[in-house]
mmCIF file of C-alpha atoms in Angstrom:
data_model
loop_
_atom_site.group_PDB
_atom_site.id
_atom_site.type_symbol
_atom_site.label_atom_id
_atom_site.label_comp_id
_atom_site.label_asym_id
_atom_site.label_seq_id
_atom_site.Cartn_x
_atom_site.Cartn_y
_atom_site.Cartn_z
ATOM 1 C CA UNK A 30 4.091 4.616 -30.472
ATOM 2 C CA UNK A 31 6.706 5.694 -27.939
ATOM 3 C CA UNK A 32 6.121 4.974 -24.277
ATOM 4 C CA UNK A 33 5.740 8.595 -23.283
ATOM 5 C CA UNK A 34 3.285 9.105 -26.122
ATOM 6 C CA UNK A 35 1.319 6.156 -24.800
ATOM 7 C CA UNK A 36 1.278 7.862 -21.384
ATOM 8 C CA UNK A 37 0.006 11.072 -22.931
ATOM 9 C CA UNK A 38 -2.791 9.108 -24.493
ATOM 10 C CA UNK A 39 -3.397 7.231 -21.277
ATOM 11 C CA UNK A 40 -3.863 10.390 -19.223
ATOM 12 C CA UNK A 41 -7.065 11.666 -20.866
ATOM 13 C CA UNK A 42 -8.348 8.096 -21.034
ATOM 14 C CA UNK A 43 -7.686 7.790 -17.329
ATOM 15 C CA UNK A 44 -9.744 10.886 -16.651
ATOM 16 C CA UNK A 45 -12.607 9.427 -18.631
ATOM 17 C CA UNK A 46 -12.416 6.174 -16.718
ATOM 18 C CA UNK A 47 -12.177 8.084 -13.449
ATOM 19 C CA UNK A 48 -15.302 10.081 -14.160
ATOM 20 C CA UNK A 49 -17.164 7.019 -15.358
ATOM 21 C CA UNK A 50 -16.148 5.118 -12.263
ATOM 22 C CA UNK A 51 -17.329 7.969 -10.085
ATOM 23 C CA UNK A 52 -20.700 7.871 -11.790
ATOM 24 C CA UNK A 53 -20.939 4.174 -10.999
ATOM 25 C CA UNK A 54 -19.733 4.397 -7.418
ATOM 26 C CA UNK A 55 -21.671 2.067 -5.167
ATOM 27 C CA UNK A 56 -21.789 4.844 -2.613
ATOM 28 C CA UNK A 57 -24.176 6.891 -4.697
ATOM 29 C CA UNK A 58 -24.685 9.450 -1.939
ATOM 30 C CA UNK A 59 -21.031 10.431 -1.762
ATOM 31 C CA UNK A 60 -19.707 12.957 -4.264
ATOM 32 C CA UNK A 61 -16.769 11.609 -6.225
ATOM 33 C CA UNK A 62 -13.425 13.189 -5.568
ATOM 34 C CA UNK A 63 -11.825 15.054 -8.433
ATOM 35 C CA UNK A 64 -8.122 14.977 -9.206
ATOM 36 C CA UNK A 65 -6.660 17.919 -7.287
ATOM 37 C CA UNK A 66 -4.016 20.274 -8.630
ATOM 38 C CA UNK A 67 -1.799 19.664 -5.589
ATOM 39 C CA UNK A 68 -1.103 16.607 -3.446
ATOM 40 C CA UNK A 69 -3.734 17.526 -0.849
ATOM 41 C CA UNK A 70 -6.421 15.090 0.285
ATOM 42 C CA UNK A 71 -8.780 15.520 3.213
ATOM 43 C CA UNK A 72 -11.359 13.662 5.244
ATOM 44 C CA UNK A 73 -13.780 15.599 7.435
ATOM 45 C CA UNK A 74 -11.794 18.753 6.789
ATOM 46 C CA UNK A 75 -8.471 17.288 7.921
ATOM 47 C CA UNK A 76 -5.539 16.124 5.822
ATOM 48 C CA UNK A 77 -5.210 12.420 5.164
ATOM 49 C CA UNK A 78 -1.647 12.738 3.832
ATOM 50 C CA UNK A 79 1.364 11.742 5.911
ATOM 51 C CA UNK A 80 4.795 10.772 4.608
ATOM 52 C CA UNK A 81 6.948 12.195 7.383
ATOM 53 C CA UNK A 82 8.988 8.996 7.608
ATOM 54 C CA UNK A 83 10.075 9.349 3.991
ATOM 55 C CA UNK A 84 10.986 13.006 4.483
ATOM 56 C CA UNK A 85 13.108 12.047 7.485
ATOM 57 C CA UNK A 86 15.043 9.527 5.418
ATOM 58 C CA UNK A 87 15.612 12.001 2.595
ATOM 59 C CA UNK A 88 16.977 14.463 5.144
ATOM 60 C CA UNK A 89 19.179 11.753 6.670
ATOM 61 C CA UNK A 90 20.740 10.955 3.305
ATOM 62 C CA UNK A 91 21.372 14.663 2.688
ATOM 63 C CA UNK A 92 23.404 14.841 5.911
ATOM 64 C CA UNK A 93 25.274 11.612 5.152
ATOM 65 C CA UNK A 94 26.265 12.845 1.713
ATOM 66 C CA UNK A 95 27.448 16.202 3.058
ATOM 67 C CA UNK A 96 29.531 14.492 5.746
ATOM 68 C CA UNK A 97 31.223 12.083 3.322
ATOM 69 C CA UNK A 98 31.823 14.877 0.805
ATOM 70 C CA UNK A 99 33.713 16.802 3.502
ATOM 71 C CA UNK A 100 36.517 14.259 2.965
ATOM 72 C CA UNK A 101 37.022 15.798 -0.486
ATOM 73 C CA UNK A 102 38.348 18.865 1.371
ATOM 74 C CA UNK A 103 41.001 16.836 3.151
ATOM 75 C CA UNK A 104 39.039 16.177 6.351
ATOM 76 C CA UNK A 105 39.380 12.892 8.200
ATOM 77 C CA UNK A 106 35.972 11.317 8.619
ATOM 78 C CA UNK A 107 34.751 8.524 10.848
ATOM 79 C CA UNK A 108 33.306 5.277 9.510
ATOM 80 C CA UNK A 109 31.566 4.734 12.843
ATOM 81 C CA UNK A 110 29.872 8.096 12.534
ATOM 82 C CA UNK A 111 28.579 7.297 9.036
ATOM 83 C CA UNK A 112 27.330 3.956 10.336
ATOM 84 C CA UNK A 113 25.559 5.749 13.193
ATOM 85 C CA UNK A 114 23.884 8.021 10.636
ATOM 86 C CA UNK A 115 22.824 5.021 8.562
ATOM 87 C CA UNK A 116 21.403 3.308 11.649
ATOM 88 C CA UNK A 117 20.324 6.508 13.453
ATOM 89 C CA UNK A 118 22.228 5.686 16.622
ATOM 90 C CA UNK A 119 23.988 7.965 19.117
ATOM 91 C CA UNK A 120 22.355 11.200 17.889
ATOM 92 C CA UNK A 121 24.539 11.527 14.768
ATOM 93 C CA UNK A 122 22.641 14.252 12.898
ATOM 94 C CA UNK A 123 22.930 18.043 13.042
ATOM 95 C CA UNK A 124 19.142 18.164 12.752
ATOM 96 C CA UNK A 125 17.893 17.239 16.225
ATOM 97 C CA UNK A 126 14.531 16.248 14.784
ATOM 98 C CA UNK A 127 16.266 13.408 12.938
ATOM 99 C CA UNK A 128 18.021 12.254 16.107
ATOM 100 C CA UNK A 129 14.685 11.946 17.884
ATOM 101 C CA UNK A 130 13.078 10.181 14.930
ATOM 102 C CA UNK A 131 12.557 6.438 15.117
ATOM 103 C CA UNK A 132 13.286 6.164 11.387
ATOM 104 C CA UNK A 133 16.527 4.942 9.883
ATOM 105 C CA UNK A 134 17.834 4.280 6.384
ATOM 106 C CA UNK A 135 19.316 0.894 7.148
ATOM 107 C CA UNK A 136 16.059 -0.984 7.662
ATOM 108 C CA UNK A 137 14.595 0.279 4.364
ATOM 109 C CA UNK A 138 17.621 -0.476 2.186
ATOM 110 C CA UNK A 139 17.934 -3.653 0.176
ATOM 111 C CA UNK A 140 19.868 -6.079 2.361
ATOM 112 C CA UNK A 141 22.127 -7.044 -0.536
ATOM 113 C CA UNK A 142 23.162 -3.395 -0.990
ATOM 114 C CA UNK A 143 23.303 -2.416 2.680
ATOM 115 C CA UNK A 144 26.323 -4.644 3.235
ATOM 116 C CA UNK A 145 28.253 -3.089 0.358
ATOM 117 C CA UNK A 146 27.427 0.388 1.643
ATOM 118 C CA UNK A 147 28.700 -0.447 5.113
ATOM 119 C CA UNK A 148 31.957 -1.637 3.593
ATOM 120 C CA UNK A 149 32.170 1.658 1.725
ATOM 121 C CA UNK A 150 31.633 3.627 4.956
ATOM 122 C CA UNK A 151 34.670 1.929 6.482
ATOM 123 C CA UNK A 152 36.702 2.386 3.308
ATOM 124 C CA UNK A 153 36.076 6.088 2.926
ATOM 125 C CA UNK A 154 37.153 6.658 6.525
ATOM 126 C CA UNK A 155 40.369 4.711 5.906
ATOM 127 C CA UNK A 156 41.120 6.588 2.689
ATOM 128 C CA UNK A 157 40.329 9.980 4.190
ATOM 129 C CA UNK A 158 42.823 9.331 6.980
ATOM 130 C CA UNK A 159 45.494 8.225 4.499
ATOM 131 C CA UNK A 160 44.949 11.271 2.312
ATOM 132 C CA UNK A 161 44.971 13.630 5.304
ATOM 133 C CA UNK A 162 48.196 12.116 6.659
ATOM 134 C CA UNK A 163 50.042 11.254 3.459
ATOM 135 C CA UNK A 164 48.346 13.128 0.630
ATOM 136 C CA UNK A 165 48.045 9.895 -1.361
ATOM 137 C CA UNK A 166 47.080 10.444 -4.974
ATOM 138 C CA UNK A 167 44.687 7.969 -6.571
ATOM 139 C CA UNK A 168 45.853 5.686 -9.365
ATOM 140 C CA UNK A 169 44.667 2.409 -10.820
ATOM 141 C CA UNK A 170 44.343 0.023 -7.886
ATOM 142 C CA UNK A 171 45.218 2.788 -5.392
ATOM 143 C CA UNK A 172 42.545 4.748 -3.504
ATOM 144 C CA UNK A 173 43.231 8.367 -2.727
ATOM 145 C CA UNK A 174 42.522 11.885 -3.862
ATOM 146 C CA UNK A 175 41.980 12.643 -7.527
ATOM 147 C CA UNK A 176 42.328 16.185 -8.897
ATOM 148 C CA UNK A 177 39.046 17.614 -10.155
ATOM 149 C CA UNK A 178 38.851 21.245 -11.195
ATOM 150 C CA UNK A 179 40.516 23.353 -8.518
ATOM 151 C CA UNK A 180 40.055 20.686 -5.852
ATOM 152 C CA UNK A 181 39.931 16.955 -5.323
ATOM 153 C CA UNK A 182 37.537 14.082 -5.025
ATOM 154 C CA UNK A 183 38.156 11.051 -2.851
ATOM 155 C CA UNK A 184 37.947 7.758 -4.752
ATOM 156 C CA UNK A 185 38.491 4.071 -4.100
ATOM 157 C CA UNK A 186 40.860 1.781 -5.996
ATOM 158 C CA UNK A 187 38.394 1.633 -8.937
ATOM 159 C CA UNK A 188 38.014 5.384 -9.139
ATOM 160 C CA UNK A 189 34.583 5.434 -7.502
ATOM 161 C CA UNK A 190 33.874 8.748 -5.773
ATOM 162 C CA UNK A 191 32.585 7.770 -2.347
ATOM 163 C CA UNK A 192 30.044 10.544 -1.801
ATOM 164 C CA UNK A 193 28.378 9.975 -5.178
ATOM 165 C CA UNK A 194 28.204 6.224 -4.805
ATOM 166 C CA UNK A 195 26.612 6.468 -1.372
ATOM 167 C CA UNK A 196 24.087 9.127 -2.380
ATOM 168 C CA UNK A 197 23.028 7.674 -5.733
ATOM 169 C CA UNK A 198 23.315 4.151 -4.396
ATOM 170 C CA UNK A 199 20.752 4.835 -1.681
ATOM 171 C CA UNK A 200 18.509 6.668 -4.118
ATOM 172 C CA UNK A 201 18.167 3.340 -5.905
ATOM 173 C CA UNK A 202 18.568 0.680 -3.248
ATOM 174 C CA UNK A 203 16.426 2.492 -0.688
ATOM 175 C CA UNK A 204 14.139 5.110 -2.262
ATOM 176 C CA UNK A 205 13.334 3.390 -5.572
ATOM 177 C CA UNK A 206 13.345 -0.013 -3.911
ATOM 178 C CA UNK A 207 10.751 1.182 -1.424
ATOM 179 C CA UNK A 208 8.566 2.695 -4.153
ATOM 180 C CA UNK A 209 8.836 -0.300 -6.490
ATOM 181 C CA UNK A 210 8.957 -3.291 -4.215
ATOM 182 C CA UNK A 211 7.093 -2.121 -1.148
ATOM 183 C CA UNK A 212 4.590 0.709 -1.429
ATOM 184 C CA UNK A 213 3.254 0.201 -4.970
ATOM 185 C CA UNK A 214 2.884 -3.553 -4.593
ATOM 186 C CA UNK A 215 -0.358 -5.445 -4.137
ATOM 187 C CA UNK A 216 0.689 -6.065 -0.549
ATOM 188 C CA UNK A 217 0.419 -2.317 0.190
ATOM 189 C CA UNK A 218 -2.069 -0.858 -2.300
ATOM 190 C CA UNK A 219 -3.720 -3.937 -3.803
ATOM 191 C CA UNK A 220 -7.347 -4.939 -3.542
ATOM 192 C CA UNK A 221 -6.777 -6.858 -0.307
ATOM 193 C CA UNK A 222 -5.534 -3.800 1.567
ATOM 194 C CA UNK A 223 -8.016 -1.993 3.817
ATOM 195 C CA UNK A 224 -9.340 1.124 2.139
ATOM 196 C CA UNK A 225 -12.486 1.476 4.210
ATOM 197 C CA UNK A 226 -11.462 1.810 7.836
ATOM 198 C CA UNK A 227 -9.280 4.610 9.091
ATOM 199 C CA UNK A 228 -6.109 3.401 10.774
ATOM 200 C CA UNK A 229 -6.443 3.897 14.528
ATOM 201 C CA UNK A 230 -5.051 7.219 15.651
ATOM 202 C CA UNK A 231 -4.870 8.606 12.101
ATOM 203 C CA UNK A 232 -7.112 10.128 9.469
ATOM 204 C CA UNK A 233 -6.133 7.816 6.585
ATOM 205 C CA UNK A 234 -6.829 4.306 5.422
ATOM 206 C CA UNK A 235 -3.965 1.863 5.077
ATOM 207 C CA UNK A 236 -4.134 1.991 1.274
ATOM 208 C CA UNK A 237 -4.137 5.790 1.202
ATOM 209 C CA UNK A 238 -1.144 5.931 3.505
ATOM 210 C CA UNK A 239 0.908 3.435 1.542
ATOM 211 C CA UNK A 240 0.370 5.392 -1.685
ATOM 212 C CA UNK A 241 1.444 8.556 0.144
ATOM 213 C CA UNK A 242 4.592 6.832 1.384
ATOM 214 C CA UNK A 243 5.574 6.019 -2.201
ATOM 215 C CA UNK A 244 4.984 9.673 -3.085
ATOM 216 C CA UNK A 245 7.142 10.720 -0.128
ATOM 217 C CA UNK A 246 10.198 9.016 -1.622
ATOM 218 C CA UNK A 247 9.616 10.973 -4.860
ATOM 219 C CA UNK A 248 10.470 14.034 -2.761
ATOM 220 C CA UNK A 249 8.778 16.789 -4.774
ATOM 221 C CA UNK A 250 6.740 19.734 -3.405
ATOM 222 C CA UNK A 251 3.010 19.140 -2.969
ATOM 223 C CA UNK A 252 2.178 21.560 -5.794
ATOM 224 C CA UNK A 253 4.784 20.161 -8.180
ATOM 225 C CA UNK A 254 5.111 21.056 -11.066
ATOM 226 C CA UNK A 255 2.757 24.013 -11.249
ATOM 227 C CA UNK A 256 3.903 27.244 -12.803
ATOM 228 C CA UNK A 257 7.559 28.010 -13.405
ATOM 229 C CA UNK A 258 9.006 25.240 -11.287
ATOM 230 C CA UNK A 259 11.714 26.280 -8.858
ATOM 231 C CA UNK A 260 12.793 23.610 -6.424
ATOM 232 C CA UNK A 261 13.987 24.940 -3.083
ATOM 233 C CA UNK A 262 17.278 23.674 -1.672
ATOM 234 C CA UNK A 263 15.549 20.997 0.388
ATOM 235 C CA UNK A 264 13.589 19.883 -2.677
ATOM 236 C CA UNK A 265 16.225 20.106 -5.421
ATOM 237 C CA UNK A 266 17.753 16.762 -4.568
ATOM 238 C CA UNK A 267 17.454 13.044 -5.180
ATOM 239 C CA UNK A 268 14.696 11.908 -7.539
ATOM 240 C CA UNK A 269 12.934 15.267 -7.550
ATOM 241 C CA UNK A 270 16.096 16.889 -8.902
ATOM 242 C CA UNK A 271 16.655 14.300 -11.610
ATOM 243 C CA UNK A 272 13.019 14.140 -12.650
ATOM 244 C CA UNK A 273 13.119 17.908 -13.107
ATOM 245 C CA UNK A 274 16.391 17.719 -15.048
ATOM 246 C CA UNK A 275 14.950 15.148 -17.445
ATOM 247 C CA UNK A 276 11.706 17.083 -17.827
ATOM 248 C CA UNK A 277 12.690 19.423 -20.703
ATOM 249 C CA UNK A 278 13.454 16.374 -22.821
ATOM 250 C CA UNK A 279 10.894 13.816 -21.627
ATOM 251 C CA UNK A 280 8.076 15.621 -19.814
ATOM 252 C CA UNK A 281 8.775 13.638 -16.654
ATOM 253 C CA UNK A 282 7.477 16.218 -14.160
ATOM 254 C CA UNK A 283 3.851 16.120 -15.257
ATOM 255 C CA UNK A 284 4.001 12.459 -16.202
ATOM 256 C CA UNK A 285 4.870 11.330 -12.675
ATOM 257 C CA UNK A 286 2.966 13.949 -10.705
ATOM 258 C CA UNK A 287 -0.244 13.326 -12.649
ATOM 259 C CA UNK A 288 0.106 9.617 -11.971
ATOM 260 C CA UNK A 289 0.530 10.130 -8.221
ATOM 261 C CA UNK A 290 -2.407 12.556 -8.069
ATOM 262 C CA UNK A 291 -4.716 10.459 -10.228
ATOM 263 C CA UNK A 292 -3.864 7.228 -8.484
ATOM 264 C CA UNK A 293 -4.421 8.720 -5.031
ATOM 265 C CA UNK A 294 -7.747 10.171 -6.161
ATOM 266 C CA UNK A 295 -8.747 6.781 -7.532
ATOM 267 C CA UNK A 296 -8.023 5.240 -4.134
ATOM 268 C CA UNK A 297 -10.304 7.803 -2.509
ATOM 269 C CA UNK A 298 -12.977 6.889 -5.056
ATOM 270 C CA UNK A 299 -12.245 3.158 -4.695
ATOM 271 C CA UNK A 300 -11.641 2.991 -8.423
ATOM 272 C CA UNK A 301 -8.991 0.336 -8.558
ATOM 273 C CA UNK A 302 -8.808 0.076 -12.331
ATOM 274 C CA UNK A 303 -7.545 3.638 -12.528
ATOM 275 C CA UNK A 304 -5.272 3.110 -9.505
ATOM 276 C CA UNK A 305 -3.614 0.176 -11.249
ATOM 277 C CA UNK A 306 -3.211 2.112 -14.491
ATOM 278 C CA UNK A 307 -1.358 4.810 -12.576
ATOM 279 C CA UNK A 308 0.828 2.277 -10.837
ATOM 280 C CA UNK A 309 2.012 1.149 -14.260
ATOM 281 C CA UNK A 310 2.775 4.735 -15.240
ATOM 282 C CA UNK A 311 4.796 5.235 -12.063
ATOM 283 C CA UNK A 312 6.887 2.123 -12.526
ATOM 284 C CA UNK A 313 7.725 3.051 -16.117
ATOM 285 C CA UNK A 314 8.141 6.770 -15.463
ATOM 286 C CA UNK A 315 10.525 6.400 -12.533
ATOM 287 C CA UNK A 316 12.580 3.889 -14.500
ATOM 288 C CA UNK A 317 12.772 6.301 -17.427
ATOM 289 C CA UNK A 318 14.156 9.043 -15.158
ATOM 290 C CA UNK A 319 16.926 6.712 -13.976
ATOM 291 C CA UNK A 320 17.759 5.730 -17.568
ATOM 292 C CA UNK A 321 17.858 9.367 -18.714
ATOM 293 C CA UNK A 322 20.083 10.296 -15.754
ATOM 294 C CA UNK A 323 22.475 7.447 -16.530
ATOM 295 C CA UNK A 324 22.668 8.491 -20.172
ATOM 296 C CA UNK A 325 23.296 12.111 -19.188
ATOM 297 C CA UNK A 326 26.326 11.175 -17.114
ATOM 298 C CA UNK A 327 27.665 8.828 -19.777
ATOM 299 C CA UNK A 328 27.521 11.743 -22.207
ATOM 300 C CA UNK A 329 29.337 13.920 -19.681
ATOM 301 C CA UNK A 330 32.035 11.287 -19.188
ATOM 302 C CA UNK A 331 32.577 10.924 -22.941
ATOM 303 C CA UNK A 332 33.102 14.668 -23.187
ATOM 304 C CA UNK A 333 35.443 14.654 -20.166
ATOM 305 C CA UNK A 334 37.612 11.865 -21.542
ATOM 306 C CA UNK A 335 37.795 13.589 -24.924
ATOM 307 C CA UNK A 336 39.066 16.659 -23.067
ATOM 308 C CA UNK A 337 41.556 14.630 -21.052
ATOM 309 C CA UNK A 338 39.756 15.474 -17.794
ATOM 310 C CA UNK A 339 39.964 12.306 -15.715
ATOM 311 C CA UNK A 340 38.718 13.932 -12.505
ATOM 312 C CA UNK A 341 35.452 15.093 -13.999
ATOM 313 C CA UNK A 342 35.099 11.857 -15.967
ATOM 314 C CA UNK A 343 35.322 9.764 -12.784
ATOM 315 C CA UNK A 344 33.010 12.155 -10.972
ATOM 316 C CA UNK A 345 30.367 11.808 -13.677
ATOM 317 C CA UNK A 346 30.819 8.053 -13.942
ATOM 318 C CA UNK A 347 30.349 7.854 -10.169
ATOM 319 C CA UNK A 348 26.944 9.427 -10.706
ATOM 320 C CA UNK A 349 25.984 7.421 -13.782
ATOM 321 C CA UNK A 350 26.995 3.993 -12.509
ATOM 322 C CA UNK A 351 24.496 3.954 -9.589
ATOM 323 C CA UNK A 352 21.744 5.206 -11.899
ATOM 324 C CA UNK A 353 22.323 2.167 -14.103
ATOM 325 C CA UNK A 354 22.165 0.001 -10.989
ATOM 326 C CA UNK A 355 18.864 1.639 -10.032
ATOM 327 C CA UNK A 356 17.290 0.308 -13.235
ATOM 328 C CA UNK A 357 17.453 -3.233 -11.942
ATOM 329 C CA UNK A 358 15.299 -2.641 -8.869
ATOM 330 C CA UNK A 359 11.978 -2.378 -10.707
ATOM 331 C CA UNK A 360 10.199 -5.731 -10.970
ATOM 332 C CA UNK A 361 8.790 -4.514 -14.298
ATOM 333 C CA UNK A 362 11.993 -3.073 -15.743
ATOM 334 C CA UNK A 363 12.323 -2.861 -19.487
ATOM 335 C CA UNK A 364 16.053 -3.431 -19.500
ATOM 336 C CA UNK A 365 17.203 -6.997 -18.951
ATOM 337 C CA UNK A 366 19.367 -7.966 -16.022
ATOM 338 C CA UNK A 367 22.003 -9.200 -18.459
ATOM 339 C CA UNK A 368 22.107 -5.758 -20.092
ATOM 340 C CA UNK A 369 22.492 -4.064 -16.703
ATOM 341 C CA UNK A 370 25.323 -6.406 -15.730
ATOM 342 C CA UNK A 371 27.118 -5.858 -19.039
ATOM 343 C CA UNK A 372 26.973 -2.079 -18.721
ATOM 344 C CA UNK A 373 28.211 -2.192 -15.127
ATOM 345 C CA UNK A 374 30.903 -4.813 -15.488
ATOM 346 C CA UNK A 375 32.139 -4.236 -19.051
ATOM 347 C CA UNK A 376 31.011 -0.961 -20.647
ATOM 348 C CA UNK A 377 31.801 1.148 -17.570
ATOM 349 C CA UNK A 378 35.149 -0.563 -17.103
ATOM 350 C CA UNK A 379 36.245 -4.103 -16.406
ATOM 351 C CA UNK A 380 34.394 -5.102 -13.243
ATOM 352 C CA UNK A 381 33.397 -1.448 -12.996
ATOM 353 C CA UNK A 382 36.988 -0.249 -12.783
ATOM 354 C CA UNK A 383 36.849 3.289 -14.136
ATOM 355 C CA UNK A 384 40.585 3.239 -14.857
ATOM 356 C CA UNK A 385 39.834 0.782 -17.686
ATOM 357 C CA UNK A 386 36.895 2.700 -19.224
ATOM 358 C CA UNK A 387 37.087 3.379 -22.959
ATOM 359 C CA UNK A 388 35.120 5.724 -25.182
ATOM 360 C CA UNK A 389 33.978 2.671 -27.144
ATOM 361 C CA UNK A 390 32.615 1.116 -23.956
ATOM 362 C CA UNK A 391 30.747 4.294 -23.020
ATOM 363 C CA UNK A 392 29.229 4.500 -26.489
ATOM 364 C CA UNK A 393 28.154 0.867 -26.185
ATOM 365 C CA UNK A 394 26.429 1.599 -22.878
ATOM 366 C CA UNK A 395 24.750 4.601 -24.481
ATOM 367 C CA UNK A 396 23.550 2.489 -27.411
ATOM 368 C CA UNK A 397 22.071 -0.122 -25.075
ATOM 369 C CA UNK A 398 20.141 2.465 -23.080
ATOM 370 C CA UNK A 399 18.790 4.130 -26.207
ATOM 371 C CA UNK A 400 17.817 0.763 -27.676
ATOM 372 C CA UNK A 401 15.849 -0.220 -24.572
ATOM 373 C CA UNK A 402 14.364 3.193 -23.793
ATOM 374 C CA UNK A 403 13.276 4.384 -27.200
ATOM 375 C CA UNK A 404 12.126 7.749 -25.797
ATOM 376 C CA UNK A 405 15.805 8.594 -25.344
ATOM 377 C CA UNK A 406 16.669 8.259 -29.049
ATOM 378 C CA UNK A 407 15.604 11.797 -30.131
ATOM 379 C CA UNK A 408 17.410 13.414 -27.183
ATOM 380 C CA UNK A 409 20.317 11.026 -26.686
ATOM 381 C CA UNK A 410 22.922 13.678 -27.421
ATOM 382 C CA UNK A 411 21.151 16.508 -25.608
ATOM 383 C CA UNK A 412 20.673 14.849 -22.239
#
């Protein structure tokens, strides 16, 4: 049975367990909460949901990406300014609410990846200045501008498009890392976490809040995915965007949203068996979205190379490469670390150098992903 099929079976079973658990609640006088249609939970008539810190960081990344992408138009950009945005120093954002926020991306990003990103901030500034002054064209081993369509993209010496690597890189090393290794862990939503007392000055328990913070990095609307889903501009981004893109092939919208809703309801009902079942669904479901996104961009790159379109090929590889990297951040990942390393350092070019990518290598990466994530097999050419 395929993984998604197991989830579809798990969902009704989860409801049964949830109802049974509610019947057996020690607090017999309290009515059991039912799974709501939207991500709305209340206590004494007031919302218990707060993930404003996660929304701030999503908005910060949106501004960082837009600023770096402006270099594709020939603008000189400042590495210090990008660093200020990453560290939220010196009021770097157009959105004044972000400047007054105490949140920052830097302190939530994997330390091992934060250093590489900082190096990239400095590099993109250097390359943007060179391109603006000299019009340097990119080539193997030479950073510069690379024709794409009617314009250009700015790439490093390996052909990595800066804006895509920063955006998708932080989607994995910050957003997925925080979901996987912080907010869904036993240390934040496990049995030892307080789910009885309301945190001082708030209307939520610590366990409720931590679950909500994981949901915040998902980035979808509260009523997702009811009706004919249309994501607004400030929603059609990051993992919400890619979950929705994978949905026609893998049913990822309902899979993940049901898990967040059911798990949060189980926390309200203190039904930790159901909570843990939903945690497992979330780990696997988020990983599947990253795998499907990586496969999609590998398919795009194969098509681009076959058409002799290097600019679009490097653009799509710059999106796919970080999605492969994102697979490694889950502590329960299905793909092995050796498989991730091989895709990144061999299949997508020698040491990730896109100038050395071959169609055979891309097909090998595709085969590995399909082998590991069997749900991708029926749709491997449609993604």
